[in-house]
């Protein structure tokens, strides 16, 4: 910690592979830059694989349980249908061509992290997850002064929850309606049994607040969390070349004193593999198809052709307006007199609701 400002300062970067060198800011400029690039590469790889276990694996099995239990015109089925609209991990595919590990290591990673960390349903609720990792309300150290993700995502989460609360309370205005909805009860039971969703709310579903929690989390996983880790972030920040390579192309140094980093970097062909893979996640067709988060609950596309109550229509318009306002806040971001934006030396616009999808796809 900085003795005067209490800012977090970089102490060291340990490679944990090869000669297991430890780099510090006191090393040469090239060595310290190389260490930060190694850190970026590891972070990039981790986030891309983690998102599979944390977003896809969780949201998709909850959705599959719904497909097996909810009728096609059930309002909750319509809600979930909106969220879930093998060329990536095939042998020799894009991942094998660009990443530091091959596609078999990806599957091993998911197998390890899904049951222990990534697959927790309630444990990965927005606030609960940040608190458990000491990123909010930390009891054993100072709180983060700035946290662009939490600052921006909280605005979206609040709006999502407001819409979901109106949606649920409209269809289940009497607690007995929820209790007597056998399809919903079967869905929750299926999620806890055959689907084996980890840490899912137990059956029977007794109150609307729990259903609001479930549907808000599903919308968060598909419309926010996924695109934080995968769609937009790599192209905006976490995968930018040359400082965020997906792999290095010769063994890491066995000693310090590197004068030229370029021999470790991708050649043009492999750099294009990384860029092409990221472009596949950008989905440039979204604006024409109204596939962005801002249109998550657009009337007509959202309700599967079933009757949509006026209260839900009003809530959907409010959600759209909220997302437009958040988008304008993103546009207005810039650097202050200290050259910082939200306390960071870069402008963070990853979660612009007008530029991220509201759904998952593989």
XYZ file of C-alpha atoms in Angstrom, residues 77-239:
163
model
C -40.404 -19.833 -20.162
C -40.798 -16.760 -22.382
C -38.421 -14.863 -20.090
C -35.821 -17.616 -20.231
C -36.213 -18.162 -23.987
C -34.998 -14.590 -24.391
C -31.688 -15.427 -22.726
C -30.498 -18.426 -24.678
C -30.488 -17.785 -28.247
C -18.109 -26.947 -32.082
C -15.879 -24.793 -33.900
C -14.083 -23.179 -30.989
C -12.637 -26.130 -29.099
C -12.190 -28.679 -31.831
C -8.673 -30.156 -32.190
C -6.546 -27.750 -34.226
C -9.236 -25.060 -34.026
C -8.935 -21.390 -33.133
C -8.151 -22.060 -29.494
C -5.347 -24.486 -30.272
C -3.898 -21.961 -32.721
C -3.891 -18.994 -30.350
C -3.807 -20.030 -26.684
C -0.972 -21.094 -24.423
C -2.791 -24.369 -23.684
C -4.773 -26.652 -25.989
C -8.475 -27.491 -25.993
C -8.023 -30.496 -23.686
C -6.635 -28.211 -20.980
C -9.735 -26.025 -21.367
C -11.970 -28.971 -20.567
C -9.773 -29.896 -17.589
C -10.017 -26.327 -16.293
C -13.802 -26.329 -16.551
C -13.987 -29.713 -14.822
C -11.994 -28.322 -11.894
C -13.510 -24.868 -11.539
C -17.174 -25.593 -12.252
C -17.930 -27.655 -9.117
C -15.784 -25.549 -6.774
C -16.081 -21.884 -7.796
C -17.660 -21.082 -11.133
C -20.775 -23.257 -10.929
C -22.300 -21.839 -7.746
C -25.684 -20.321 -8.612
C -26.527 -18.249 -5.532
C -22.880 -17.898 -4.542
C -22.280 -16.005 -7.781
C -25.067 -13.474 -7.321
C -23.525 -10.091 -8.141
C -23.040 -8.653 -4.641
C -22.523 -11.989 -2.890
C -19.722 -12.941 -5.269
C -17.864 -9.654 -4.870
C -18.182 -9.759 -1.074
C -16.960 -13.362 -0.847
C -13.845 -12.413 -2.825
C -13.105 -9.360 -0.678
C -13.824 -6.920 -3.494
C -16.719 -5.273 -1.653
C -17.225 -4.773 2.104
C -13.840 -6.281 2.803
C -13.293 -7.099 6.492
C -9.582 -7.891 6.311
C -8.183 -5.009 4.271
C -8.979 -1.638 2.707
C -11.847 -1.319 0.252
C -11.095 -0.585 -3.369
C -11.261 3.141 -4.007
C -12.368 2.607 -7.582
C -14.016 -0.376 -9.237
C -15.360 0.463 -12.733
C -16.992 -2.945 -13.216
C -18.930 -2.784 -9.943
C -19.867 0.848 -10.523
C -21.265 0.195 -14.004
C -22.686 -3.285 -13.469
C -24.603 -2.227 -10.358
C -26.603 0.251 -12.457
C -27.568 -2.507 -14.885
C -28.309 -5.029 -12.111
C -30.613 -2.578 -10.329
C -32.573 -1.974 -13.519
C -32.737 -5.696 -14.310
C -34.049 -6.471 -10.851
C -36.663 -3.708 -11.066
C -38.014 -5.147 -14.317
C -37.952 -8.728 -13.031
C -39.750 -7.714 -9.826
C -42.558 -6.128 -11.851
C -42.697 -9.154 -14.146
C -42.911 -11.677 -11.299
C -45.276 -9.682 -9.109
C -47.608 -9.143 -12.063
C -48.000 -12.841 -12.810
C -47.852 -13.956 -9.170
C -49.812 -11.212 -7.423
C -51.065 -13.769 -4.896
C -48.534 -16.044 -3.123
C -50.797 -19.019 -3.747
C -50.355 -18.567 -7.504
C -46.689 -19.434 -7.176
C -47.308 -22.317 -4.814
C -49.930 -23.810 -7.157
C -47.881 -23.367 -10.354
C -46.840 -26.973 -10.881
C -44.666 -26.104 -13.896
C -42.555 -23.657 -11.901
C -42.292 -26.084 -8.997
C -41.267 -28.874 -11.381
C -38.629 -26.590 -12.903
C -37.044 -25.829 -9.534
C -37.183 -29.502 -8.602
C -35.583 -30.511 -11.918
C -32.815 -27.918 -11.462
C -32.021 -29.396 -8.050
C -32.170 -33.046 -9.112
C -31.636 -34.236 -12.688
C -30.015 -30.971 -13.858
C -27.732 -30.897 -10.786
C -27.460 -27.115 -10.708
C -25.070 -26.308 -7.864
C -26.399 -24.074 -5.075
C -29.792 -23.532 -6.757
C -32.653 -22.373 -4.478
C -34.305 -25.474 -3.031
C -37.724 -26.829 -3.944
C -40.496 -26.070 -3.356
C -40.296 -22.437 -4.380
C -42.093 -20.683 -1.544
C -41.961 -16.943 -2.294
C -41.740 -14.532 -5.195
C -38.557 -12.924 -3.896
C -36.654 -16.140 -4.588
C -38.055 -16.319 -8.118
C -37.002 -12.690 -8.649
C -33.498 -13.632 -7.477
C -33.353 -16.581 -9.908
C -34.544 -14.681 -12.967
C -32.355 -11.655 -12.186
C -29.333 -13.946 -11.946
C -30.198 -15.603 -15.258
C -30.449 -12.199 -16.939
C -27.180 -11.151 -15.295
C -25.318 -14.296 -16.405
C -26.439 -14.005 -20.027
C -26.606 -10.230 -20.452
C -23.797 -8.875 -18.250
C -21.427 -11.435 -16.741
C -20.806 -13.323 -19.990
C -19.960 -10.226 -21.985
C -17.772 -8.811 -19.232
C -15.547 -11.867 -19.585
C -15.949 -12.757 -23.237
C -17.656 -10.698 -25.922
C -16.589 -7.078 -25.490
C -13.783 -7.148 -22.948
C -11.174 -8.946 -25.125
C -11.569 -6.478 -27.979
C -11.710 -3.418 -25.758
C -9.085 -4.232 -23.133
C -8.103 -7.762 -22.121
C -7.109 -9.121 -25.537
